[in-house]
PDB file of C-alpha atoms in Angstrom:
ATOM      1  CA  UNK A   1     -78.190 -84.970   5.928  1.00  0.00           C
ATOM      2  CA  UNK A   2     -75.131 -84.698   8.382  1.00  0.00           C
ATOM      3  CA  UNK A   3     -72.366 -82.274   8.095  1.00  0.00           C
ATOM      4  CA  UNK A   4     -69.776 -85.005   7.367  1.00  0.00           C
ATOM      5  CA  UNK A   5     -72.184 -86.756   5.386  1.00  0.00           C
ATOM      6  CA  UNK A   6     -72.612 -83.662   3.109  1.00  0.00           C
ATOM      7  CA  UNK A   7     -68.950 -82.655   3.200  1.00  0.00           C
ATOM      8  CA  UNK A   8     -67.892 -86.255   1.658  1.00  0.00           C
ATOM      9  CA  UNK A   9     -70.893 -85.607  -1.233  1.00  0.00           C
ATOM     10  CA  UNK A  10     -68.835 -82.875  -1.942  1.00  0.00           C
ATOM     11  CA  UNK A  11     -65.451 -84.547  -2.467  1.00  0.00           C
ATOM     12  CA  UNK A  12     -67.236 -87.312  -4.429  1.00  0.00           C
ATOM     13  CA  UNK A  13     -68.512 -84.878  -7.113  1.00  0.00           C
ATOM     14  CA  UNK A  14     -65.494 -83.307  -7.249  1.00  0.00           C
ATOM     15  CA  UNK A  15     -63.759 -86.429  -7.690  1.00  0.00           C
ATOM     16  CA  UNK A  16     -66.841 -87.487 -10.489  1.00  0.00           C
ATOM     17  CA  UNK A  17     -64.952 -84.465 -12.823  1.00  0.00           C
ATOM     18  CA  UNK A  18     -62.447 -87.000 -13.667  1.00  0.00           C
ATOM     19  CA  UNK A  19     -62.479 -90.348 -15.612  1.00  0.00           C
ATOM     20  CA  UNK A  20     -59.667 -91.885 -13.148  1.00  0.00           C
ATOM     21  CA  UNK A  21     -59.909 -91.939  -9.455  1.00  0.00           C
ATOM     22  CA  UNK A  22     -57.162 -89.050  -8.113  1.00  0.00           C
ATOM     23  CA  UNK A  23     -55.681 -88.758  -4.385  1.00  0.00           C
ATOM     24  CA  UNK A  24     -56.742 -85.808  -1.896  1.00  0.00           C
ATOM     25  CA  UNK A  25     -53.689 -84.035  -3.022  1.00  0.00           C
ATOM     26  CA  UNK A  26     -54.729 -83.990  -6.411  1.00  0.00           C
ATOM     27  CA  UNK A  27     -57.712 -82.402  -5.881  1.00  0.00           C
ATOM     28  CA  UNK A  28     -56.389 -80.158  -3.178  1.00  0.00           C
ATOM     29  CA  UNK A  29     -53.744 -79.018  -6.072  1.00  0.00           C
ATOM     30  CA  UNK A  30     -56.472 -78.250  -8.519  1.00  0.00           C
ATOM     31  CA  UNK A  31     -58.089 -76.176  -5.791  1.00  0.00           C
ATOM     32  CA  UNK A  32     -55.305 -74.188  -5.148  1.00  0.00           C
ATOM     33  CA  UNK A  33     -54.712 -73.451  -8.851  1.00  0.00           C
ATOM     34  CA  UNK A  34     -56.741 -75.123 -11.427  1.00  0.00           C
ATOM     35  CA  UNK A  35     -54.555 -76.189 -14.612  1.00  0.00           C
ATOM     36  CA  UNK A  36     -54.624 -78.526 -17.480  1.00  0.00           C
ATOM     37  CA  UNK A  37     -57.559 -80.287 -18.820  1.00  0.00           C
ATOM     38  CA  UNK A  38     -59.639 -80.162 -15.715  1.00  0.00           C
ATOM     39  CA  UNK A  39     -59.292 -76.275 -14.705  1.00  0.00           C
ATOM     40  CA  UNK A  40     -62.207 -75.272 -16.856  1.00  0.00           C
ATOM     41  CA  UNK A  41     -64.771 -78.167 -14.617  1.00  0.00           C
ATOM     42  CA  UNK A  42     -63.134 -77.287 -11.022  1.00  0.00           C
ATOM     43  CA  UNK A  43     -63.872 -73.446 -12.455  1.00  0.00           C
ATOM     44  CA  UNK A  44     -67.270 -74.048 -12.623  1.00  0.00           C
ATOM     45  CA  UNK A  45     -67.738 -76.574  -9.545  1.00  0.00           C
ATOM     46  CA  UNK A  46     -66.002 -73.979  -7.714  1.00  0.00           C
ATOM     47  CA  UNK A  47     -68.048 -70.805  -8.747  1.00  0.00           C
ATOM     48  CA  UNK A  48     -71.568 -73.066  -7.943  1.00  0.00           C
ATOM     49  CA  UNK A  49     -70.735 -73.929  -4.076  1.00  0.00           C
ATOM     50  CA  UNK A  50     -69.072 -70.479  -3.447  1.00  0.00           C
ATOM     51  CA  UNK A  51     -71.734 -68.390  -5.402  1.00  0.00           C
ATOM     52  CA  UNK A  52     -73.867 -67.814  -1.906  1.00  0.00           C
ATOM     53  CA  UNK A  53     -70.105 -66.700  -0.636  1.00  0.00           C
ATOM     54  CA  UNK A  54     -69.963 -64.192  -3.017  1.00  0.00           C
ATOM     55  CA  UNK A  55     -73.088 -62.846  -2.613  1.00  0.00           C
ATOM     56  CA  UNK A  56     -72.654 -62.193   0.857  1.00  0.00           C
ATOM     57  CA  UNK A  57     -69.377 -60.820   0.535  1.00  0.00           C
ATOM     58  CA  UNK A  58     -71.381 -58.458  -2.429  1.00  0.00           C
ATOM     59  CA  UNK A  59     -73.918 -57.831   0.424  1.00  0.00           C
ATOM     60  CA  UNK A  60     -71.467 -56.458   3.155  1.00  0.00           C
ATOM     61  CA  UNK A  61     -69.273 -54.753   0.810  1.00  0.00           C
ATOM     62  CA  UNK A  62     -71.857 -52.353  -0.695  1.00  0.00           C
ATOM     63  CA  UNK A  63     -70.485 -51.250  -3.445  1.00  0.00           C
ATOM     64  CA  UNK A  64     -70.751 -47.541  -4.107  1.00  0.00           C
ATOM     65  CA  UNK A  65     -70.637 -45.304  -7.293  1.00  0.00           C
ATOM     66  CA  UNK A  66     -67.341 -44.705  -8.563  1.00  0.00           C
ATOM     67  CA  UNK A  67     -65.237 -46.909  -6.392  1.00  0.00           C
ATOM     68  CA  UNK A  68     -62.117 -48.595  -7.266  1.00  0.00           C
ATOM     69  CA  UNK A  69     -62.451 -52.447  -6.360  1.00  0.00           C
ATOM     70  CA  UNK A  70     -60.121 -55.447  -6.281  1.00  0.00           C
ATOM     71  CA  UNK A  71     -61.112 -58.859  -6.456  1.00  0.00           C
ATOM     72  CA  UNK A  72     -57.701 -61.199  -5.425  1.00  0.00           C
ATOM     73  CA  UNK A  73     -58.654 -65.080  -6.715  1.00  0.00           C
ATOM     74  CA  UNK A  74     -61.371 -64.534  -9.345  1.00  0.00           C
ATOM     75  CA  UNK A  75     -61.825 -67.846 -10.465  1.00  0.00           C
ATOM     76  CA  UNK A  76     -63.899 -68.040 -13.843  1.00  0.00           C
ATOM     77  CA  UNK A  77     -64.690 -64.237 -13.177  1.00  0.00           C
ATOM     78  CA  UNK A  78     -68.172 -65.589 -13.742  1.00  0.00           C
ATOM     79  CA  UNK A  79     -69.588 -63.093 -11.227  1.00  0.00           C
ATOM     80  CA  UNK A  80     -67.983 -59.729 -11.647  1.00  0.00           C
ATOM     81  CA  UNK A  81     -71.397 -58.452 -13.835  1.00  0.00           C
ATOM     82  CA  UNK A  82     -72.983 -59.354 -10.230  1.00  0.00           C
ATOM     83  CA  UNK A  83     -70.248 -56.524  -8.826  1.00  0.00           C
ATOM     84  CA  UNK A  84     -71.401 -54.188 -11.817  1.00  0.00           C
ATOM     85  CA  UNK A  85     -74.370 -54.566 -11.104  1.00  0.00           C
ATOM     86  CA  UNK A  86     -74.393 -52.906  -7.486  1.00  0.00           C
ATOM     87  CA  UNK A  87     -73.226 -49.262  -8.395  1.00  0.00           C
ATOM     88  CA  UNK A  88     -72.483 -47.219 -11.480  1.00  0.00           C
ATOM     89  CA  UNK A  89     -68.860 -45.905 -12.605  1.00  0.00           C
ATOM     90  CA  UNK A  90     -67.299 -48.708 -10.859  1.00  0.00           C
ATOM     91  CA  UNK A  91     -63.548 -49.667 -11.938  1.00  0.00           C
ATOM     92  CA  UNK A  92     -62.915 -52.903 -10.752  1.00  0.00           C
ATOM     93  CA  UNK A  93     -59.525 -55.012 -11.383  1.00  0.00           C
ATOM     94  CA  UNK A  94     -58.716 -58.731 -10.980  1.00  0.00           C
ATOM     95  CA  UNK A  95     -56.169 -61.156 -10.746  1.00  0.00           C
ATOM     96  CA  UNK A  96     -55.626 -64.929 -10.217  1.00  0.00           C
ATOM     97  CA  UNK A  97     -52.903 -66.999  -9.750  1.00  0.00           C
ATOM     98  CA  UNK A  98     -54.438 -69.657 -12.275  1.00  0.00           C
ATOM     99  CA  UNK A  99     -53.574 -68.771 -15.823  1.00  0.00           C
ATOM    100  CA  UNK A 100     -56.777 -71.223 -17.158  1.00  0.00           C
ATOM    101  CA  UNK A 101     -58.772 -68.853 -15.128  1.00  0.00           C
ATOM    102  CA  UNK A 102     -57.650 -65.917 -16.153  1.00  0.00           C
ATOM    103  CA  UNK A 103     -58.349 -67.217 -19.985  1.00  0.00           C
ATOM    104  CA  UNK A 104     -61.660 -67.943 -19.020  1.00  0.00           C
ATOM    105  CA  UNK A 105     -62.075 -64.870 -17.079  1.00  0.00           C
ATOM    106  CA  UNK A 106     -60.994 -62.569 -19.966  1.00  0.00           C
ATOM    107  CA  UNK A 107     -63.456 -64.715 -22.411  1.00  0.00           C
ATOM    108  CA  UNK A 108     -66.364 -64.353 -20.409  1.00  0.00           C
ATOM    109  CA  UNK A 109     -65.777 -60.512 -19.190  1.00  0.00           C
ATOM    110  CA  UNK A 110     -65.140 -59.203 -23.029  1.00  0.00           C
ATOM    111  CA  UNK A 111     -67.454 -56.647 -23.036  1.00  0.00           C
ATOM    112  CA  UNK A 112     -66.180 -54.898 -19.859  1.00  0.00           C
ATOM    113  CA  UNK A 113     -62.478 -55.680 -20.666  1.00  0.00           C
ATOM    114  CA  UNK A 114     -63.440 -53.552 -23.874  1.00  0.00           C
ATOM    115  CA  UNK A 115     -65.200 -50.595 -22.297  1.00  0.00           C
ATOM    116  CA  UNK A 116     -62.328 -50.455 -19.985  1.00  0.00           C
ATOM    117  CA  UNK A 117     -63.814 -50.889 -16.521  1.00  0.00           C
ATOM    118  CA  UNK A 118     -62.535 -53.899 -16.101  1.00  0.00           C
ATOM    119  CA  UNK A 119     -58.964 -55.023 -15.783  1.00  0.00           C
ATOM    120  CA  UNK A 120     -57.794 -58.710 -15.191  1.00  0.00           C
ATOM    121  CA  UNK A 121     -54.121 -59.620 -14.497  1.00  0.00           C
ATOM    122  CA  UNK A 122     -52.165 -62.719 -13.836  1.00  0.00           C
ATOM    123  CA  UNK A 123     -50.518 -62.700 -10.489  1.00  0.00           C
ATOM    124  CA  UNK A 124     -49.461 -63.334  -6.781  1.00  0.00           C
ATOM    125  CA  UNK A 125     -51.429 -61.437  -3.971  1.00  0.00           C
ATOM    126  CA  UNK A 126     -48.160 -61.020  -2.427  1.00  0.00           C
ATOM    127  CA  UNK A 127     -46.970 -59.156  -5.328  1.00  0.00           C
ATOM    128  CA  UNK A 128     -49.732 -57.216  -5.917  1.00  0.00           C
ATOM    129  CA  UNK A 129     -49.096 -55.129  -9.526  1.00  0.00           C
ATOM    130  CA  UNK A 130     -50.496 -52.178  -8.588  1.00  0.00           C
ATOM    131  CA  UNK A 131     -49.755 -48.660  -7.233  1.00  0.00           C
ATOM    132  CA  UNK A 132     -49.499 -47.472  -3.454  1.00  0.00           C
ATOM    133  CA  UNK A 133     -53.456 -46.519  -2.641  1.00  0.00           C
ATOM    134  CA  UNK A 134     -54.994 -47.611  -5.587  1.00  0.00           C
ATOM    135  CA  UNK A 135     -58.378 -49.195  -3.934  1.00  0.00           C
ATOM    136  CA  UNK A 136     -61.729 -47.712  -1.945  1.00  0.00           C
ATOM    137  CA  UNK A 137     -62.152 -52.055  -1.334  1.00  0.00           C
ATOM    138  CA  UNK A 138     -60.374 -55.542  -1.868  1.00  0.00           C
ATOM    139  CA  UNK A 139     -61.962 -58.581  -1.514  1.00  0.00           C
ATOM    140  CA  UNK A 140     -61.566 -62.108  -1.550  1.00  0.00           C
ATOM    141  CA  UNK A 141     -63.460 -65.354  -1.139  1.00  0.00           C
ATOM    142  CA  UNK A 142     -62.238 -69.190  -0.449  1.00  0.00           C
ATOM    143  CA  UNK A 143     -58.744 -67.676  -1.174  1.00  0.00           C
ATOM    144  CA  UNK A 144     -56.299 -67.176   2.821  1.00  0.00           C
ATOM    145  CA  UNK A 145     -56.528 -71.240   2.847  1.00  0.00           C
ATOM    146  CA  UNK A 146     -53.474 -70.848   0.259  1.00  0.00           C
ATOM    147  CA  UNK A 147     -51.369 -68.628   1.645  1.00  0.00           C
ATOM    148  CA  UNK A 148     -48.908 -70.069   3.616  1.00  0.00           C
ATOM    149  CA  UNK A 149     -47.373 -66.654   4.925  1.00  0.00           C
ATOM    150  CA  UNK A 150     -50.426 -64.656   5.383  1.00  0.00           C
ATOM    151  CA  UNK A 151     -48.587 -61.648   6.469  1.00  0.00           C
ATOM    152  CA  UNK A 152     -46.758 -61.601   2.974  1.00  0.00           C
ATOM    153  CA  UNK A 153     -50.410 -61.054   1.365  1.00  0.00           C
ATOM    154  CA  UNK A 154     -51.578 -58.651   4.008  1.00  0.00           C
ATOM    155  CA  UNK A 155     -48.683 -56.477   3.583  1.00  0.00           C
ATOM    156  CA  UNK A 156     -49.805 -55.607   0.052  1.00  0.00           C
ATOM    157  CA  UNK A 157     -53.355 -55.622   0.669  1.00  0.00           C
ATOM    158  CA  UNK A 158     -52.406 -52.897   3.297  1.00  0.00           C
ATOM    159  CA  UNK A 159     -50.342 -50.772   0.618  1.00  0.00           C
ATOM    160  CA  UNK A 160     -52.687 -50.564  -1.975  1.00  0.00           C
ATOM    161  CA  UNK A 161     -55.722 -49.640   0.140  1.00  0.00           C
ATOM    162  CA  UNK A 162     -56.687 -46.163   0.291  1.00  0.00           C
ATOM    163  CA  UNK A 163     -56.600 -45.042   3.785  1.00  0.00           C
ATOM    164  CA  UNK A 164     -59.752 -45.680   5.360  1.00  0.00           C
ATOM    165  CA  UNK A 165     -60.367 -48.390   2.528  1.00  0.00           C
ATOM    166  CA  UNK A 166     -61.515 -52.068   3.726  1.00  0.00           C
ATOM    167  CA  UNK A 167     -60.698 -55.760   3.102  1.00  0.00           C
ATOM    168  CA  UNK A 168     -63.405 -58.392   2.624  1.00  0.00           C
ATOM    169  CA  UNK A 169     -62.194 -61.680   3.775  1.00  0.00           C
ATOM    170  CA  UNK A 170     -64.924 -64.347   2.391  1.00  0.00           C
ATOM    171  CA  UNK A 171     -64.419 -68.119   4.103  1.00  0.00           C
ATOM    172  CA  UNK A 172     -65.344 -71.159   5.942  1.00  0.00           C
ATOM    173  CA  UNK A 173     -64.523 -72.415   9.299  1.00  0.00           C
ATOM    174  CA  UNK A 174     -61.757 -74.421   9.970  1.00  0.00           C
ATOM    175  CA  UNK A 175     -64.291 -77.045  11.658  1.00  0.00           C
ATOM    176  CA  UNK A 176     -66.708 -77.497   8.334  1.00  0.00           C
ATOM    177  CA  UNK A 177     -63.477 -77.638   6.060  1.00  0.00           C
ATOM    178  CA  UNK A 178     -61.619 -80.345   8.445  1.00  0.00           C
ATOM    179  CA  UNK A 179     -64.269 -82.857   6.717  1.00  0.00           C
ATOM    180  CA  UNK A 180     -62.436 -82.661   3.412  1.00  0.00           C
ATOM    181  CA  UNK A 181     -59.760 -84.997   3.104  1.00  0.00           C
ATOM    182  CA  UNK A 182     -58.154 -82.878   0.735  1.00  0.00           C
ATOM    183  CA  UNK A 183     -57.440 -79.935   3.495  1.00  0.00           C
ATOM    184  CA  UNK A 184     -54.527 -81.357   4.764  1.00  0.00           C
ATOM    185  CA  UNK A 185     -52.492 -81.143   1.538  1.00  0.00           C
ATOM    186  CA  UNK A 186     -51.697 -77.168   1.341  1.00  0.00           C
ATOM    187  CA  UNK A 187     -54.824 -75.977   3.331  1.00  0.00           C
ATOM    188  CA  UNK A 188     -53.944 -73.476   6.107  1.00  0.00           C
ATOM    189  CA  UNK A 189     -57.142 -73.424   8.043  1.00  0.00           C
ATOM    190  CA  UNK A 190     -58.854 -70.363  10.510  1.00  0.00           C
ATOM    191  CA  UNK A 191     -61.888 -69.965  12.754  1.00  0.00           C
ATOM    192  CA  UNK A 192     -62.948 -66.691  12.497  1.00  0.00           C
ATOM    193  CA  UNK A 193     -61.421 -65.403  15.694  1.00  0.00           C
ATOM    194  CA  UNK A 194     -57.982 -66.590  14.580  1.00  0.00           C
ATOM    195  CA  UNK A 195     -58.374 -64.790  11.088  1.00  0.00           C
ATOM    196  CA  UNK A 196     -59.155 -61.207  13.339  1.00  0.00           C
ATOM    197  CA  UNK A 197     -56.444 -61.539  15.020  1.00  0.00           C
ATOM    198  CA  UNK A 198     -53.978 -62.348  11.834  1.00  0.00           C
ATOM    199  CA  UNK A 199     -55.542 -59.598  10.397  1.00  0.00           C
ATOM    200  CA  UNK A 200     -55.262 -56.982  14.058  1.00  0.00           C
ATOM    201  CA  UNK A 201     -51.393 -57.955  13.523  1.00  0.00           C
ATOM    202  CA  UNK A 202     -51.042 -56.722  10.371  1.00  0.00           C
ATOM    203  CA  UNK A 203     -52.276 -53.764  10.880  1.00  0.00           C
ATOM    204  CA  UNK A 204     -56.055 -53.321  10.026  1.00  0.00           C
ATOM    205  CA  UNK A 205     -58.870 -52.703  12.319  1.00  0.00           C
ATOM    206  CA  UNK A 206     -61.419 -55.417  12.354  1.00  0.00           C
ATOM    207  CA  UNK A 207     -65.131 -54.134  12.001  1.00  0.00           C
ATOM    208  CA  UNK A 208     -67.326 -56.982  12.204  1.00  0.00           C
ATOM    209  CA  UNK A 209     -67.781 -60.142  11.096  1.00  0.00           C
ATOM    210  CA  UNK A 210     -70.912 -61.396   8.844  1.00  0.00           C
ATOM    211  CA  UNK A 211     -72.297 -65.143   9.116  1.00  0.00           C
ATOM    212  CA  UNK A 212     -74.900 -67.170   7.184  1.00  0.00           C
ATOM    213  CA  UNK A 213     -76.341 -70.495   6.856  1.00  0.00           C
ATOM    214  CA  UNK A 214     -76.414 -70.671   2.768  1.00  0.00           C
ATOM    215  CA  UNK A 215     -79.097 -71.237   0.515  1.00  0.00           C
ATOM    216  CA  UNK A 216     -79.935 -75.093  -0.217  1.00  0.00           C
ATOM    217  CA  UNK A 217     -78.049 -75.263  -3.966  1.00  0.00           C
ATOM    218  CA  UNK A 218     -78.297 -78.385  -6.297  1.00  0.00           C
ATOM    219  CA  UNK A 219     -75.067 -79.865  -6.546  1.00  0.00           C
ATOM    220  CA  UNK A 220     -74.388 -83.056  -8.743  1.00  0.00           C
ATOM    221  CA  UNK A 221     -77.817 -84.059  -7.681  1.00  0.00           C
ATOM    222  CA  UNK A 222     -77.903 -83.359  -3.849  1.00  0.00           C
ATOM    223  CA  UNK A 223     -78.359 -81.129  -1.910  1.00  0.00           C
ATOM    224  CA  UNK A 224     -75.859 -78.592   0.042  1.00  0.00           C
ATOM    225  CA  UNK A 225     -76.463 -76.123   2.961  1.00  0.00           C
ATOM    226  CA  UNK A 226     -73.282 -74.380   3.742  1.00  0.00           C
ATOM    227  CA  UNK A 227     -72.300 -71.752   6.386  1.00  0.00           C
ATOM    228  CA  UNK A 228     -70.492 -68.500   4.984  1.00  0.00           C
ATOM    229  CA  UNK A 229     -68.880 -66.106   6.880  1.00  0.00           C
ATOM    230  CA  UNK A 230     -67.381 -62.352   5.682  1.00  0.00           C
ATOM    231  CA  UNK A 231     -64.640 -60.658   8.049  1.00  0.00           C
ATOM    232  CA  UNK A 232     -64.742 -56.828   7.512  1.00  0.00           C
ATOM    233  CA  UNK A 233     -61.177 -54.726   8.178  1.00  0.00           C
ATOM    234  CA  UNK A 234     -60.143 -51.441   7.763  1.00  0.00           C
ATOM    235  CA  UNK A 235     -56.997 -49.810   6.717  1.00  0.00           C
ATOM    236  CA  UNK A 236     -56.497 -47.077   9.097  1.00  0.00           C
ATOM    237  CA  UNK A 237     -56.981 -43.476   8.086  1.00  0.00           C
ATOM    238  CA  UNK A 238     -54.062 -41.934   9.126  1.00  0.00           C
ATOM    239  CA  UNK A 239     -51.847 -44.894   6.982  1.00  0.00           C
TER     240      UNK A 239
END
């Protein structure tokens, strides 16, 4: 199957979630932040063709004992027993601009919200609710395409991090996301080399940058292969 060919199966099952037949800007509006009856569905159609994402990003971050982790867009928070999973004594904290995913993040994570090594706000990654230096790592994954002043989001990234802590940037190129019709309602699109230097400029140190062809996943009923990439930064030291 062709790359274009496969990108359109895509829209199509994302436009199969609803009974009537909405524009690329609707869907590219649910994408951005999923609300109403039909934030639930793009949840879970979301968290099945990033899930290879995430494990990459997983696999690069290495999670180690004792670490204090952000995740910025969580989705469904569907995977964050897959972040548990990695180390012990791990305090990891959430947020998500969508309040339906935040809902369905707090029902599914219950038992760590309770134990207390979880915490899950609602929130802007340009506001970031959290002290100066609070986090070893941050990470995100399908998330930069919605921030129209990158720098604004960077900024606070920068401030909470630890010195010496690092920022996971999960994502796909700007040339496999130009099939999507939907990208050009809100989408602010980057090659990798164009998300270094965004990053260079705002003062982190890029490390290296992590590629893969995905895993073949059932989708719908066809098949996907998708490419994933993870950008590694650092906070300097001395900051």
């Amino acid at each position: 199957m062709g790359e274009l060919t496969m990108n359109l199966n895509i829209l199509q099952r994302f436009l199969s979630l609803f009974k009537s037949k909405p524009d690329p800007e609707f869907i590219a509006q649910q994408l951005r932040k999923p609300t109403g009856d039909h934030a639930q569905e793009i949840g879970d159609k979301m968290d099945q063709v990033n899930e290879a994402l995430f494990d990459l990003t997983l696999d690069v971050m290495r999670p180690q004992d004792n670490e204090a982790i952000l995740e910025i867009g969580f989705g469904t928070g569907n995977f964050f027993d897959k972040l548990f999973a990695r180390a012990d004594g791990l305090q990891v904290s959430g947020i998500d601009y969508s309040e339906k995913m935040v809902e369905t993040a707090k029902r599914l994570n219950r038992t760590s919200l309770n134990l207390g090594r979880l915490n899950i706000k609602l929130g802007r990654s340009d506001e970031l609710p959290y002290p100066d230096r609070s986090f070893d790592k941050v990470f995100c994954n399908m998330v930069i395409y919605f921030w129209d002043h990158p720098e604004e989001h960077l900024r606070e990234i920068h401030r909470i991090l630890k010195p010496g802590g690092k920022f996971y940037t999960g994502l796909r190129t700007r040339k496999s996301m130009l099939h999507f019709p939907f990208v050009e309602y809100g989408f602010n699109l980057y090659e990798t080399s164009e998300w270094n230097d965004i990053l260079i400029q705002n003062g982190f140190s890029v490390i290296n940058t992590h590629s893969q062809m995905d895993p073949e996943i059932d989708f719908e009923g066809n098949t996907l292969r998708l490419e994933s990439c993870c950008i590694v930064a650092r906070k300097n030291s001395s900051q």
